PDB file of C-alpha atoms in Angstrom:
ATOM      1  CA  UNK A   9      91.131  91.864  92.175  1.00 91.00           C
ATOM      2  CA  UNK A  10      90.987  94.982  90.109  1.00 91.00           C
ATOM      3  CA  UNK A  11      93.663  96.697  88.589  1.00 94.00           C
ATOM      4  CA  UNK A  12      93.555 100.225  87.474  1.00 93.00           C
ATOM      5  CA  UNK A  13      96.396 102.335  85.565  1.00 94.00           C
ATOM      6  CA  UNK A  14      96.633 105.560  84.153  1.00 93.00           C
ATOM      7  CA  UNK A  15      95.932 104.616  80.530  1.00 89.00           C
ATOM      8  CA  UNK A  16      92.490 103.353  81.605  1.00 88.00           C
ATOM      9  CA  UNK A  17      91.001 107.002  82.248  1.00 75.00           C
ATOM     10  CA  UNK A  18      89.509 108.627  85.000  1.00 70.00           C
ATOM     11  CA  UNK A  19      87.123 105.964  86.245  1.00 70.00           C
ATOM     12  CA  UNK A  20      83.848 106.993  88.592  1.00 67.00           C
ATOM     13  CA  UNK A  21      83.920 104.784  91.656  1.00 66.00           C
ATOM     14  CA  UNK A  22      81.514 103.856  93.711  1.00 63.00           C
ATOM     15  CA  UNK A  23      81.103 106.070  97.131  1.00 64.00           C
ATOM     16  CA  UNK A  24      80.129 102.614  98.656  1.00 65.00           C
ATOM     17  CA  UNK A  25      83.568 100.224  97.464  1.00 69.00           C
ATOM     18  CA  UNK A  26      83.809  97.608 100.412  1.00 76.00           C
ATOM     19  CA  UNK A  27      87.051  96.279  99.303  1.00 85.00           C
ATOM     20  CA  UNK A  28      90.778  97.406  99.860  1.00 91.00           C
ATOM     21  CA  UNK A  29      92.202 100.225  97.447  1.00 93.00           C
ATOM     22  CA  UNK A  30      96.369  99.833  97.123  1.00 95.00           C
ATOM     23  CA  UNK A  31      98.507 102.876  95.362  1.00 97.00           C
ATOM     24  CA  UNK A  32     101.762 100.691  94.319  1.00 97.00           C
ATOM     25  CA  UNK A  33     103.864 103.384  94.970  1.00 97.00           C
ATOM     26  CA  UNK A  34     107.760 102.789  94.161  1.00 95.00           C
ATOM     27  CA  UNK A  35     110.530 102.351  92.014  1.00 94.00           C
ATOM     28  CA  UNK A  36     109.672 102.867  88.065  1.00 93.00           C
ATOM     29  CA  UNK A  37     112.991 104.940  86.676  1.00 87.00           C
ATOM     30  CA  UNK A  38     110.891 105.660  83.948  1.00 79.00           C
ATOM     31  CA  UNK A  39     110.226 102.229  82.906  1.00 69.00           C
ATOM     32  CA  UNK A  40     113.681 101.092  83.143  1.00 79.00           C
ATOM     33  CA  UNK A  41     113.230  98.848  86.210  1.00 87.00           C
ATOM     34  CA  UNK A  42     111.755  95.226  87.024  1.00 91.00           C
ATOM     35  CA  UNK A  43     108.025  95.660  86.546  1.00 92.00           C
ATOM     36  CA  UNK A  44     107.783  94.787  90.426  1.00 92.00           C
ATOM     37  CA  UNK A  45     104.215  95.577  90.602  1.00 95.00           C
ATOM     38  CA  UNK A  46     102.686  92.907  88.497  1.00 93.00           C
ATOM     39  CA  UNK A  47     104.341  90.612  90.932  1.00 92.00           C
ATOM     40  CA  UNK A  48     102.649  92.624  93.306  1.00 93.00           C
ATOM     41  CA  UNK A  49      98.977  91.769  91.544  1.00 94.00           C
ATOM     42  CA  UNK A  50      99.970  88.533  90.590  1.00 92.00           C
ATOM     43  CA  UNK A  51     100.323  87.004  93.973  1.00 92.00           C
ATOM     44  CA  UNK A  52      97.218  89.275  95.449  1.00 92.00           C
ATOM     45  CA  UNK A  53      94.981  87.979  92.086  1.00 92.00           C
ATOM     46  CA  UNK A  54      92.708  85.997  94.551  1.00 93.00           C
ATOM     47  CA  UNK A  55      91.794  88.605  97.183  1.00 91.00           C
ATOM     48  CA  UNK A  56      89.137  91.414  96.835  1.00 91.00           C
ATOM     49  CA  UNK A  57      91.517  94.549  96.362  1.00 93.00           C
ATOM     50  CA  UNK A  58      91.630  97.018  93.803  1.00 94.00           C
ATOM     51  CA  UNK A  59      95.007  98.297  92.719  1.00 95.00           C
ATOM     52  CA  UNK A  60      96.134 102.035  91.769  1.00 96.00           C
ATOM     53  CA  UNK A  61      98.831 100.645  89.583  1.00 96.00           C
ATOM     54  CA  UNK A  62     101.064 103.971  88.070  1.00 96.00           C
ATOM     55  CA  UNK A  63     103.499 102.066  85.400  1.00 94.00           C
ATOM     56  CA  UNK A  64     102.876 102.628  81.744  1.00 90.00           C
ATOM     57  CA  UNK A  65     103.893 100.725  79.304  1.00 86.00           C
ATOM     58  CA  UNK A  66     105.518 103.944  77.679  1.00 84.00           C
ATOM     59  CA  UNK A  67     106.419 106.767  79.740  1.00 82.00           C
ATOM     60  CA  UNK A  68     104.669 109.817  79.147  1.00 87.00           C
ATOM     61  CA  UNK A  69     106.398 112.489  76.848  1.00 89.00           C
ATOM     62  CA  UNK A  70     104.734 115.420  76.086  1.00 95.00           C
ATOM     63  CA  UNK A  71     103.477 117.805  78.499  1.00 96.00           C
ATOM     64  CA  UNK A  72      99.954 117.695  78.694  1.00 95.00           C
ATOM     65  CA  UNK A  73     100.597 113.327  79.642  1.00 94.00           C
ATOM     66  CA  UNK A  74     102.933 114.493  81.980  1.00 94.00           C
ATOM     67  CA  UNK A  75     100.652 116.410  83.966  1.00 95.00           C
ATOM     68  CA  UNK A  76      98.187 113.973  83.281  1.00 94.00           C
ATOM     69  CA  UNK A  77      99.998 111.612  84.611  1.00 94.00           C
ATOM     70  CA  UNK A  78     101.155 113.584  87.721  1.00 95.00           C
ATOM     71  CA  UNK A  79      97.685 114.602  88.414  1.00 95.00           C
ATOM     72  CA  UNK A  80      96.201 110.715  88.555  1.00 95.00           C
ATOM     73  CA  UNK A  81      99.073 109.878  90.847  1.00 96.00           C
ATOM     74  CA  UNK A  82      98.388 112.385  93.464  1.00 96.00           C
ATOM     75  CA  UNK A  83      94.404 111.753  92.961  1.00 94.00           C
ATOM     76  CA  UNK A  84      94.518 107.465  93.668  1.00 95.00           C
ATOM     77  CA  UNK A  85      97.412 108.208  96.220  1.00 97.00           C
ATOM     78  CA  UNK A  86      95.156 110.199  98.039  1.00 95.00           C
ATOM     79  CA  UNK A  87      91.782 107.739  97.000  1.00 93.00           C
ATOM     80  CA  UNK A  88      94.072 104.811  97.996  1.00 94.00           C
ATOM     81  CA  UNK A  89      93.298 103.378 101.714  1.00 92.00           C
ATOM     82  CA  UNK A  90      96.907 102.363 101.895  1.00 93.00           C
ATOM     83  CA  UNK A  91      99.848 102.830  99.975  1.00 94.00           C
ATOM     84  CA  UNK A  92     102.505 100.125  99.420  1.00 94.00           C
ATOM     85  CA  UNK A  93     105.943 101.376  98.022  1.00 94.00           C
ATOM     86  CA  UNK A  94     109.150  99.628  97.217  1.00 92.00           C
ATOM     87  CA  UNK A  95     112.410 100.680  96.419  1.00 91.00           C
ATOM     88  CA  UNK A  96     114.442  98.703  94.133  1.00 90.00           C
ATOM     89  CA  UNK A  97     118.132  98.057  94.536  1.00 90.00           C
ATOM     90  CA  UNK A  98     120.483 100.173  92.647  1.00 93.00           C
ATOM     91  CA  UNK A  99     117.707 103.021  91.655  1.00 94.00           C
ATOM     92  CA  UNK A 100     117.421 106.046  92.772  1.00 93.00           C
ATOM     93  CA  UNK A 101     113.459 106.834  92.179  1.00 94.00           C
ATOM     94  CA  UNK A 102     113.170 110.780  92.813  1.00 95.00           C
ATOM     95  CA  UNK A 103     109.183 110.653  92.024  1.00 95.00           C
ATOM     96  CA  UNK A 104     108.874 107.655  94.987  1.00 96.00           C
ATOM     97  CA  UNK A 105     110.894 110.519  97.660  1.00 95.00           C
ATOM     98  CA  UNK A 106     108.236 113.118  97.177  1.00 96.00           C
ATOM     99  CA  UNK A 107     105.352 110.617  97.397  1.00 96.00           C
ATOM    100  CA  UNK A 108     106.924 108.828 100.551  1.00 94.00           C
ATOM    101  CA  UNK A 109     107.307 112.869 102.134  1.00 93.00           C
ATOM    102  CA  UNK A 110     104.006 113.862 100.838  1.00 94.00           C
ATOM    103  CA  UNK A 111     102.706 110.748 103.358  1.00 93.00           C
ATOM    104  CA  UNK A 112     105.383 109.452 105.480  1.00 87.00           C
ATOM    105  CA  UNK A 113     103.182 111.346 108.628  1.00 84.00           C
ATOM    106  CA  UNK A 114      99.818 111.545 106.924  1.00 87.00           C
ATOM    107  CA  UNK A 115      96.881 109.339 108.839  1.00 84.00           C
ATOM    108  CA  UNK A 116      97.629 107.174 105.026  1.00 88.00           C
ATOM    109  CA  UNK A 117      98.273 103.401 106.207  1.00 87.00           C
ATOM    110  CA  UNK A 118     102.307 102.824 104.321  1.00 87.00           C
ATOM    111  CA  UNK A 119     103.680  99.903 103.853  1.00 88.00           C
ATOM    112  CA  UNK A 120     107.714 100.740 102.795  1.00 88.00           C
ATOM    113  CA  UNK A 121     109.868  98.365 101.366  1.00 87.00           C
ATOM    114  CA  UNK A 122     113.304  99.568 100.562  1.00 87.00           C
ATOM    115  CA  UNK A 123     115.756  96.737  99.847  1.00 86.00           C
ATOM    116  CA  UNK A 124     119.333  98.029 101.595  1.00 85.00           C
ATOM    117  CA  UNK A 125     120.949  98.049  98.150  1.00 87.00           C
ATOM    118  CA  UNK A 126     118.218 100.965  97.247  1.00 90.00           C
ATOM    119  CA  UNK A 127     120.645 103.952  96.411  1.00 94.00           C
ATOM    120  CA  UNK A 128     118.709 106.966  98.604  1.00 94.00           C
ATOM    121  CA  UNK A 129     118.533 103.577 101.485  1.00 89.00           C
ATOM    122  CA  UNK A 130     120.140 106.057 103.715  1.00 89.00           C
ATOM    123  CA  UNK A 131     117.446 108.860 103.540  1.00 91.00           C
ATOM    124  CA  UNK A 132     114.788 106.488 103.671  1.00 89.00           C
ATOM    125  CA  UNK A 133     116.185 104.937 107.079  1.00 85.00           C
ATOM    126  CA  UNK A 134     117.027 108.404 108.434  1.00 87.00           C
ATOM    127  CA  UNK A 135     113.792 110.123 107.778  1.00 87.00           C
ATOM    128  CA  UNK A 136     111.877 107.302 109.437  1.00 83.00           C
ATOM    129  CA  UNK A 137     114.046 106.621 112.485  1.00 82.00           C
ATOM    130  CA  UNK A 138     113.230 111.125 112.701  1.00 86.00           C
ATOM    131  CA  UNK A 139     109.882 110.628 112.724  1.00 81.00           C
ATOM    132  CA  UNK A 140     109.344 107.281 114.491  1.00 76.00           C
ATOM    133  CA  UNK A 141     112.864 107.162 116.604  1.00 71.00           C
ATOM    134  CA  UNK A 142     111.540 104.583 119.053  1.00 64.00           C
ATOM    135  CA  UNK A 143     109.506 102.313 116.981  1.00 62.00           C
ATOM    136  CA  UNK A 144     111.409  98.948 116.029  1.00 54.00           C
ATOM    137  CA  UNK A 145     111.647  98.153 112.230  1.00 60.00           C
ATOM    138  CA  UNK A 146     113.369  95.403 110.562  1.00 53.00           C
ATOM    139  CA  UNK A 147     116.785  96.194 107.798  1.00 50.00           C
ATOM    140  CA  UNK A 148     114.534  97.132 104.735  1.00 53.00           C
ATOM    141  CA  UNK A 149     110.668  96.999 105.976  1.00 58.00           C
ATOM    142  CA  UNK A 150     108.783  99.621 107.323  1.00 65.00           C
ATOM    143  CA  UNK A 151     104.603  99.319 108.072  1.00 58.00           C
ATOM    144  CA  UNK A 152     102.885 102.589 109.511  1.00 54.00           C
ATOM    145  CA  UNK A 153      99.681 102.088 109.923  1.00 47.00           C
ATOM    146  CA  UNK A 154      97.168 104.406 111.704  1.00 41.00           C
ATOM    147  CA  UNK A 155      99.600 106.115 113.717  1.00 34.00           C
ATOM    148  CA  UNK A 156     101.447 103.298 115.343  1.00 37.00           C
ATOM    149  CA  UNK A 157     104.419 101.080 113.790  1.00 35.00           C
ATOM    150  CA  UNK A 158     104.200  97.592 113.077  1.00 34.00           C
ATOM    151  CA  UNK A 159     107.578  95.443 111.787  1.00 37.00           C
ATOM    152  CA  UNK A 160     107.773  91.992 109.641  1.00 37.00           C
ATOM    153  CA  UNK A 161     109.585  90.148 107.234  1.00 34.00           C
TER     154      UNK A 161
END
C-alpha cells in the first residue's frame, strides 16, 4: 500500500502502475472531522493499492496552497481508477458535493458512503435515485461501478 497526499508534491508515476489507485474523497470540514481516511489505509495496509489521500495536517491558507491544493484534487480524482467518498454524520462537506457532481455519471468507478445522519443526506439520496431511479441501494451505501449499480453493507 502506498499513500500519497498533497504535501508530498507532484509525484511522476509510472504509465505502467498494475495496482489499484483510490481518491478518498469525503468529509474533511477543514480538518475539523474524524480523520476517517487513515482508517481507510489502515485496514487496506496489506493489499497492493495506492491511495490519493487529500487531508492535511493543516489546512491550506493562503492563496497560492489553496489553488494548489484544489488543483491536486481534481488531478488524482481524475488519475484515480475509483473514487471512494464518505460523508460523515453531522457535516455538511460543500468541497465532497462538487466532487460527487463532477463524477456521480462519469465512466469513474464510486463507491458513496453517506451515513443517514450526514446533513446534505437528502441531496445525496435524491440526486442518485435521479440518475439511477431503478437501481436498488441500501440506507447509506451507494457503489457505481462501470455503468451499472451494485448494493452492500
Amino acid at each position: 500500500m502506498q499513500v500519497i497526499k498533497p504535501t508530498d508534491g507532484y509525484i511522476t508515476y509510472p504509465k505502467d502502475q498494475k495496482n489499484v489507485s483510490v481518491f478518498l474523497a469525503g468529509t474533511i470540514e477543514m480538518g475539523n472531522s474524524h480523520d476517517w481516511q487513515s482508517d481507510v489505509c489502515e485496514i487496506m495496509k496489506d493489499y497492493d493499492v495506492t491511495f490519493y489521500n487529500p487531508r492535511r495536517v493543516l489546512p491550506p491558507t493562503c492563496k497560492a496552497d489553496i489553488e494548489y491544493q484544489i488543483r491536486w484534487e481534481l488531478e488524482h480524482l481524475k488519475k484515480a481508477d475509483i473514487i471512494f467518498m464518505y460523508l460523515a454524520p453531522n457535516t455538511i462537506s460543500p468541497i465532497s458535493l462538487l466532487e460527487l457532481g463532477l463524477y456521480l455519471k462519469s465512466d469513474k468507478p464510486m463507491i458513496i458512503v453517506a451515513d443517514p445522519e450526514y446533513l446534505r443526506f437528502q441531496n445525496v439520496e435524491t440526486t442518485f435515485d435521479y440518475f439511477y431511479p431503478y437501481k436498488s441501494k441500501t440506507k447509506s451505501f451507494y457503489v457505481i461501478m462501470d455503468s451499472g449499480i451494485v448494493t452492500g453493507k
